[in-house]
Short mmCIF file of C-alpha atoms and ligand atoms in Angstrom, two decimals:
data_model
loop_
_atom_site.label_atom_id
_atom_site.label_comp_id
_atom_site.label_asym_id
_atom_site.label_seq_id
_atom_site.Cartn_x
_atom_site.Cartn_y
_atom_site.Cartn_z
CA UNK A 10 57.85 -42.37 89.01
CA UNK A 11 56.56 -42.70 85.92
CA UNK A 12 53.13 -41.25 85.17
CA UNK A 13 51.18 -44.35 83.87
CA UNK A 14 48.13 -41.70 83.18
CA UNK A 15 49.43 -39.17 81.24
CA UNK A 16 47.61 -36.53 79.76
CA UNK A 17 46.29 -36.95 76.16
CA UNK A 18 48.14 -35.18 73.71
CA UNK A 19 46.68 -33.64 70.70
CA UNK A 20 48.35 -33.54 68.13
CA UNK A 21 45.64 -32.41 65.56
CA UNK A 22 47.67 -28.87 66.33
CA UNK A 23 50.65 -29.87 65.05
CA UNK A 24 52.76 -27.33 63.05
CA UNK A 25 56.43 -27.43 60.94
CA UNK A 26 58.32 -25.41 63.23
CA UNK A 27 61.48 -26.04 61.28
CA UNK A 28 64.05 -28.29 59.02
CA UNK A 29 67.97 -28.47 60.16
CA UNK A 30 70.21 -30.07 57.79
CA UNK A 31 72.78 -30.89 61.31
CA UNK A 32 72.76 -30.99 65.32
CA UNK A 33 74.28 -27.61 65.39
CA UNK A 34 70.83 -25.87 63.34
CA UNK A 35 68.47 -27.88 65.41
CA UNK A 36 65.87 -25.67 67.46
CA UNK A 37 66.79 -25.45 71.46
CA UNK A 38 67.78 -28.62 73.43
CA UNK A 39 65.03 -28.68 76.03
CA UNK A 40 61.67 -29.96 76.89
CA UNK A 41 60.28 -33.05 75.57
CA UNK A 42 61.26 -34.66 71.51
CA UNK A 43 60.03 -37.68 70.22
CA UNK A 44 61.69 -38.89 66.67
CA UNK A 45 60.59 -40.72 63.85
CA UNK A 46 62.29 -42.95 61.55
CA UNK A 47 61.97 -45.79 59.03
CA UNK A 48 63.62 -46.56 55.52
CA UNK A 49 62.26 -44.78 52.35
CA UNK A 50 58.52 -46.16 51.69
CA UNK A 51 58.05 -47.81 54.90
CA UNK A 52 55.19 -45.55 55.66
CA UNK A 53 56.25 -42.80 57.76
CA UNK A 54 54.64 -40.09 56.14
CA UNK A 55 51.00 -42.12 56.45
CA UNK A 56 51.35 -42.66 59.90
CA UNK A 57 52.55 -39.02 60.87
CA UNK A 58 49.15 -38.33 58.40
CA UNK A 59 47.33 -40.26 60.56
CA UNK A 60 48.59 -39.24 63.78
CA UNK A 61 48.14 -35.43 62.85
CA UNK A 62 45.30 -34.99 60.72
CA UNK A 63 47.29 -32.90 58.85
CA UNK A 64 48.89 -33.96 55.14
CA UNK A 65 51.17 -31.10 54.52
CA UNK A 66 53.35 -31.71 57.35
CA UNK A 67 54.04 -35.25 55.84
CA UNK A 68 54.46 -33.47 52.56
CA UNK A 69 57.29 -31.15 54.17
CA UNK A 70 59.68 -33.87 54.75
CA UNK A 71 59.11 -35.03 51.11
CA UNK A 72 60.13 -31.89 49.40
CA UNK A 73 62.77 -32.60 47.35
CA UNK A 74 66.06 -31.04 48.74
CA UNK A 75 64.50 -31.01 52.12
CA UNK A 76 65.06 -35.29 52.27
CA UNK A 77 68.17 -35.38 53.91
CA UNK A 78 67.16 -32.68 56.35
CA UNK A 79 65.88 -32.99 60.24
CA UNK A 80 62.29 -31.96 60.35
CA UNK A 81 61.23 -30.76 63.48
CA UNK A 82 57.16 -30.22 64.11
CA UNK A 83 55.85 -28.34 67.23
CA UNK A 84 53.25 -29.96 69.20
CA UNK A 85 53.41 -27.00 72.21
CA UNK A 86 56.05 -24.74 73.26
CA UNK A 87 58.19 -28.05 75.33
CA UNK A 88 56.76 -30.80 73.06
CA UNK A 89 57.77 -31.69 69.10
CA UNK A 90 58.10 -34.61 66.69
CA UNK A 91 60.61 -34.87 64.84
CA UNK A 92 60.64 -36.92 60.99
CA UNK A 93 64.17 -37.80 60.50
CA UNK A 94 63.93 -39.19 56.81
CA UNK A 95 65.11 -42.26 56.15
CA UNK A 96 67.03 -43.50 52.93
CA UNK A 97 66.78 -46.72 50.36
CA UNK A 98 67.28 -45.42 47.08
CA UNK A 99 70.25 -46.83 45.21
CA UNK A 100 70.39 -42.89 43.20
CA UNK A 101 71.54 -41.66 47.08
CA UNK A 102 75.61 -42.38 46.92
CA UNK A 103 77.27 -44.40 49.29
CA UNK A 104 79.28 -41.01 50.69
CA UNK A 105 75.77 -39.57 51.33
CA UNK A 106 74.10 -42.38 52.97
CA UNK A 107 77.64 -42.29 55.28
CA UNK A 108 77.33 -38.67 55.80
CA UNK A 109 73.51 -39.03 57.06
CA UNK A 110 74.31 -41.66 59.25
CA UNK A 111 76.64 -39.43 61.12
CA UNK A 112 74.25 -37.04 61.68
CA UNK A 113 71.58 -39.67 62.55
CA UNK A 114 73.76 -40.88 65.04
CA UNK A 115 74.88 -37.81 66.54
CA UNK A 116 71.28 -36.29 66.71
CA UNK A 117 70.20 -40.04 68.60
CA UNK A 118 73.55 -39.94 70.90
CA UNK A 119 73.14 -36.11 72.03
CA UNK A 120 69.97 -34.96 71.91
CA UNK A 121 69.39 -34.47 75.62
CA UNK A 122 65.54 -33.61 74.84
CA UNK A 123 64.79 -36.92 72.93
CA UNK A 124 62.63 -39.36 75.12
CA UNK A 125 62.55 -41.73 72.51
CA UNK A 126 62.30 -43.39 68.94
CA UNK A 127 59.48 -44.45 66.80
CA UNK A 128 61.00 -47.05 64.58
CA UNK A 129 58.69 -47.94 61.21
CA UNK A 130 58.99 -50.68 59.51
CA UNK A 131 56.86 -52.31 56.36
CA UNK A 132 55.29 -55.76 58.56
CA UNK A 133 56.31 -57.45 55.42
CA UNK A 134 59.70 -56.63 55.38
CA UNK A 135 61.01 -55.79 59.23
CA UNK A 136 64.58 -55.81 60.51
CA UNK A 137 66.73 -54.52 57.64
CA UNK A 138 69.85 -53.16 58.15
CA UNK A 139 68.34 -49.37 58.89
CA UNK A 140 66.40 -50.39 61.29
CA UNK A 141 68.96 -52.48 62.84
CA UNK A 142 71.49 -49.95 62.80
CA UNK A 143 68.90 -47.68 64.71
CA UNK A 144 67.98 -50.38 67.31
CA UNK A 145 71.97 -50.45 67.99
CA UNK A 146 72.27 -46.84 68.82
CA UNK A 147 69.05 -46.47 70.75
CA UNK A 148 69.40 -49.17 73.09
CA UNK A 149 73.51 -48.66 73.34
CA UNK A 150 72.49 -44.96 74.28
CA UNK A 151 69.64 -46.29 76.65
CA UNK A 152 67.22 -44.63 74.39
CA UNK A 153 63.47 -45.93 74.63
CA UNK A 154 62.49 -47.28 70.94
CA UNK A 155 58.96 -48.36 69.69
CA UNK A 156 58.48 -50.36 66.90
CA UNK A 157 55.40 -49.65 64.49
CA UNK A 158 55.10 -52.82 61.87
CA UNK A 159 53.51 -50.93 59.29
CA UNK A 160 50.78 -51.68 56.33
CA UNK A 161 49.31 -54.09 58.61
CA UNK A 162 45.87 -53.96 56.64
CA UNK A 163 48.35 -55.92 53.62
CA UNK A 164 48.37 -59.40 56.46
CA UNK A 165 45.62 -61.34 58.11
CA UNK A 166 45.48 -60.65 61.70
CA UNK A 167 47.36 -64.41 62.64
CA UNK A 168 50.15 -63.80 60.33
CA UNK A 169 50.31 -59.89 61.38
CA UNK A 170 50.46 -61.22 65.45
CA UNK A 171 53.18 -63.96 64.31
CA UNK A 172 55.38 -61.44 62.21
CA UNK A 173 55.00 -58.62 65.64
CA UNK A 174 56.36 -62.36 67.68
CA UNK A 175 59.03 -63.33 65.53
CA UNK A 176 60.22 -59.61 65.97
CA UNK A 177 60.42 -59.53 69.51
CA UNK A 178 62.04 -63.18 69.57
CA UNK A 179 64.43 -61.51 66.88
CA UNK A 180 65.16 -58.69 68.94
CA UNK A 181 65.44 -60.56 72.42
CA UNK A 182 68.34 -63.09 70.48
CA UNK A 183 70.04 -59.93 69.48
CA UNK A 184 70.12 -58.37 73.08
CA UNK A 185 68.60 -55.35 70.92
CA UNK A 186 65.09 -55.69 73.36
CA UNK A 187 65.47 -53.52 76.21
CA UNK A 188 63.74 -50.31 76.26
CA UNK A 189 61.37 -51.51 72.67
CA UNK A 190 58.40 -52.33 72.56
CA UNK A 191 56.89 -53.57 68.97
CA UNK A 192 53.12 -52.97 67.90
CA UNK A 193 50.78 -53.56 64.33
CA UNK A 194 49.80 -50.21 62.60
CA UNK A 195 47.90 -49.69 60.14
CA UNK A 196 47.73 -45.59 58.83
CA UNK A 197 44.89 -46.78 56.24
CA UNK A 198 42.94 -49.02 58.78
CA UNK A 199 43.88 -46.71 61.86
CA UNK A 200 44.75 -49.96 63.28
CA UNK A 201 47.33 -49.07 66.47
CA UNK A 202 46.71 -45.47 66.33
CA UNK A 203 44.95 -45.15 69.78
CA UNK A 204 48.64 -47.48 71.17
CA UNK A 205 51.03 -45.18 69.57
CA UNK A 206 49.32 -41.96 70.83
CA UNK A 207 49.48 -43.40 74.36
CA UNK A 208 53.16 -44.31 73.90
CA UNK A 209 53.76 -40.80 72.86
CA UNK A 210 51.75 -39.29 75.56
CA UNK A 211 54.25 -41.20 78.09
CA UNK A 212 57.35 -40.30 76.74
CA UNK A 213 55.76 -36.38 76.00
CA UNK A 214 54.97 -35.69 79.43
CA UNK A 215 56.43 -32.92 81.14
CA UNK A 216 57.85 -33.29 84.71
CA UNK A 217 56.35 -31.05 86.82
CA UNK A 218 59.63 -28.83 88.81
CA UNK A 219 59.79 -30.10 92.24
CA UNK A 220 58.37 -28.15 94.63
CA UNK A 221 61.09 -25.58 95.77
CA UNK A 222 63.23 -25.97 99.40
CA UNK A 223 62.63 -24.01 102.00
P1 LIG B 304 57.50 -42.99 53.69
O1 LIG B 304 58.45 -42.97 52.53
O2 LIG B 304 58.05 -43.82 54.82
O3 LIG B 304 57.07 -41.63 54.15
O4 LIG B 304 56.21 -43.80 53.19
P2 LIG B 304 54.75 -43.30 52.76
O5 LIG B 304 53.95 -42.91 53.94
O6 LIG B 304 54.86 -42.31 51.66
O7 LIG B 304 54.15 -44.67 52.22
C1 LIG B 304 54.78 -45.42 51.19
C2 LIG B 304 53.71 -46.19 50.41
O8 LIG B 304 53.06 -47.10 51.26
C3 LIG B 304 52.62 -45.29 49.84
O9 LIG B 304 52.24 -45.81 48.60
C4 LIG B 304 51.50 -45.41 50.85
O10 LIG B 304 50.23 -45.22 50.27
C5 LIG B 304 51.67 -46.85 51.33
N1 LIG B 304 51.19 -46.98 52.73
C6 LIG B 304 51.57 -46.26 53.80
N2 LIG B 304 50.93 -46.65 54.91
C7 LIG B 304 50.10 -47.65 54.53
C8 LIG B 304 49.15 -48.48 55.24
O11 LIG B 304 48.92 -48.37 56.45
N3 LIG B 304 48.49 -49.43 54.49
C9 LIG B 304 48.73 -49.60 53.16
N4 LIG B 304 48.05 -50.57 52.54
N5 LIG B 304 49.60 -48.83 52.48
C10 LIG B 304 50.27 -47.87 53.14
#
């Protein structure tokens, strides 16, 4: 059963462990990944600022060169986030944007150690065809997804609520709801921080082995 106490993670210790540009270079497939992703600008860097105290991880994944790459961060031996960049420039060729979603796919599809998918998204502008696409293979490949409607701080808080319903209506009509959950964040504001490190600390937890047969 799922533990609905988990521990509290902190993730003020979080360090770049490493940056694989495919599956094959990723670090071991075991213990416990959670993955980030969102379309260029949508505020993914903030919120993993916000979430780890720390700036120059964020800064890693916008080295140039290192955009197209997997970054993987290491919250404990078993635990790590991962930033898998998004894209949205029109300079990034078609060919490119078709080779990265290949690898995005194959890294959502076969990553045993991925518990689930933080999905960011500008409140102002949800739903595009990224994070469609990404809603598609996560809940085809019965992978949890969370949604964080980011730059809530830009709405009111009536027409941030209505924009976080019309989402989940949106995603209910598509069949795309099972498994996601959808919240208001704010990396500025901290608004939503305390929800997403609680969603992270569920899907983080290690089983404990079972205790051995006699
Ligand atoms: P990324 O490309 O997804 O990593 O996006 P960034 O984190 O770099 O953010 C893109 C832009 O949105 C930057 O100018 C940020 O300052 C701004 N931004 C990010 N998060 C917030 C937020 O919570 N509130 C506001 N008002 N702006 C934000």
């Amino acid at each position: 059963m799922a533990d609905s106490n988990p521990e509290r993670i902190n993730f003020r210790d979080v360090q770049f462990l490493t940056s694989a540009p495919t599956l094959d270079e990723c670090p071991e497939d075991s213990g416990a990944e959670v993955a980030f992703a969102g379309r260029s600008n949508a505020g993914k860097s903030s919120a993993i600022n916000a979430l780890t105290g720390n700036k120059k991880l964020a800064r890693t994944s916008k080295t140039p060169g290192r955009t197209q790459l997997i970054n993987f961060f290491r919250i404990s031996d078993q635990q790590r986030l991962v930033d898998l960049p998004g894209y949205g420039y029109a300079k990034v060729a078609r060919s490119m944007k078709d080779e990265w979603q290949r690898h995005l796919a194959f890294y959502l599809e076969h990553r045993e150690c991925l518990r689930g998918l933080v999905l960011l998204m500008d409140i102002r502008q949800p739903l595009k065809e990224f994070d469609q696409q990404m809603l598609t293979w996560a809940v085809s490949g019965g992978l949890p997804a969370h949604i964080l409607l980011t730059k809530a701080d830009k709405l009111k808080n009536g027409p941030a609520n209505n924009t976080r319903f019309a989402v989940e209506k949106a995603l209910r009509e598509q069949g795309l709801d099972t498994g996601v959950s959808v919240q208001i964040f704010s990396s500025t504001k901290k608004t939503g921080l305390d929800k997403l490190e609680r969603k992270l600390g569920e899907w983080l937890a290690l089983e404990e082995s079972p205790p051995e047969a006699d």
